[in-house]
Amino acid sequence: MPGGRKEQPQPERKRPTAAVIYEVTGDGTADLTYQARSESGKAVVVRRVSLPWKKTVRVPMGKPPIVTITLDTKGGRARCALTVRGRQVLTATAYGSFGRAACQGELPAPESTTDAPSAAQEGM
């Protein structure tokens, strides 16, 4: 553009994340929705997933980790589990035709290094 200023791209801000494991057990297929690294907060949708299914993702702090199950017309039974920082925090079961279940949790505060005792305190 003559005489105009060229806009500089804004650097992408990195938001802290936490590792989350979503796991769905059962037989057959199901539609699943889960929260992943999307800064916009949009969930990932996968259709007709063969069970069992397991996925580890990074979820931005401030976004609740969630996985939902929707069974098809054949129904059946499927169980979701949500694991954060190695600790299973929630399970739920869907059963029957078009059965639904959701596992949603909260992410703990980011781990802080300022809570560690100083060398002077350790020697007391």
XYZ file of C-alpha atoms in Angstrom:
124
model
C 0.000 0.000 0.000
C 1.509 3.354 -0.978
C 1.944 5.625 2.009
C 0.304 3.078 4.342
C 1.870 1.220 7.219
C 2.233 -2.498 6.993
C 0.686 -4.222 9.980
C 3.002 -6.477 11.891
C 1.589 -9.847 12.937
C 0.971 -10.083 16.650
C 3.028 -12.740 18.435
C 0.950 -15.684 19.613
C 0.536 -15.670 23.371
C 1.151 -19.024 24.952
C -1.413 -20.042 27.523
C -0.336 -22.584 30.160
C -1.839 -26.029 29.628
C -2.279 -29.227 31.608
C -2.143 -32.822 30.353
C -5.531 -34.529 30.359
C -6.330 -38.137 29.463
C -9.774 -38.880 28.067
C -10.766 -42.536 27.970
C -13.977 -44.140 26.733
C -14.493 -47.866 27.208
C -17.266 -50.062 25.862
C -18.170 -51.897 22.694
C -19.291 -50.723 19.298
C -19.135 -47.089 18.216
C -20.066 -43.721 19.679
C -19.855 -40.027 18.831
C -17.419 -38.196 21.113
C -16.798 -34.535 21.863
C -13.793 -33.328 23.860
C -11.937 -30.166 24.818
C -8.354 -29.918 23.570
C -5.823 -27.145 22.930
C -8.305 -24.875 21.130
C -7.781 -21.314 22.398
C -11.215 -20.397 21.041
C -12.820 -22.924 23.354
C -14.301 -24.944 20.500
C -14.536 -28.645 21.189
C -13.289 -31.416 18.920
C -16.047 -33.695 17.589
C -15.330 -37.214 16.318
C -18.079 -39.394 14.861
C -18.536 -43.173 14.931
C -15.416 -43.850 16.984
C -14.645 -47.521 17.578
C -14.482 -48.238 21.295
C -12.395 -48.480 23.396
C -10.827 -45.053 22.733
C -8.160 -43.104 24.612
C -6.532 -39.733 23.935
C -4.055 -37.537 25.807
C -4.355 -33.810 25.072
C -3.149 -30.482 26.474
C -6.047 -28.340 27.721
C -5.548 -24.584 28.249
C -5.762 -23.482 31.882
C -9.139 -21.872 32.468
C -10.917 -24.238 30.045
C -12.639 -27.169 31.722
C -11.579 -30.562 30.380
C -14.633 -32.442 29.136
C -15.442 -35.529 27.114
C -18.993 -36.476 26.137
C -20.364 -39.737 24.762
C -23.419 -40.170 22.548
C -24.364 -43.742 21.678
C -26.144 -44.582 18.423
C -29.554 -46.230 17.895
C -28.122 -49.643 18.814
C -27.394 -48.325 22.280
C -25.143 -50.411 24.433
C -22.991 -49.205 27.277
C -19.932 -46.897 27.316
C -18.004 -45.367 30.191
C -15.926 -42.177 30.107
C -13.061 -41.360 32.447
C -11.175 -38.101 32.912
C -7.624 -38.120 34.287
C -5.738 -34.920 35.194
C -2.076 -34.976 36.260
C -2.207 -38.739 36.713
C -5.316 -38.710 38.962
C -8.677 -39.967 37.740
C -11.112 -37.218 38.664
C -14.412 -38.343 37.165
C -16.228 -41.235 35.482
C -19.716 -41.552 33.987
C -21.648 -44.203 32.049
C -23.942 -43.919 29.018
C -26.338 -46.748 28.187
C -29.328 -47.459 25.984
C -30.391 -46.139 22.610
C -28.853 -42.664 22.099
C -27.494 -42.822 25.659
C -25.375 -39.890 26.771
C -22.750 -39.274 29.428
C -20.247 -36.523 30.165
C -17.089 -36.326 32.217
C -16.128 -32.744 33.037
C -13.595 -31.546 35.570
C -11.576 -28.577 36.697
C -7.897 -28.060 36.056
C -5.816 -27.469 39.179
C -3.843 -24.250 39.494
C -0.524 -24.281 37.648
C 2.255 -25.883 39.623
C 4.367 -23.179 41.218
C 8.049 -23.289 42.029
C 7.640 -20.494 44.601
C 6.092 -22.928 47.081
C 9.311 -24.935 47.396
C 11.198 -24.322 50.656
C 14.374 -22.300 50.297
C 17.780 -23.764 51.147
C 17.904 -21.593 54.293
C 14.578 -23.041 55.522
C 15.651 -26.619 54.813
C 18.700 -26.280 57.074
C 16.672 -25.146 60.107
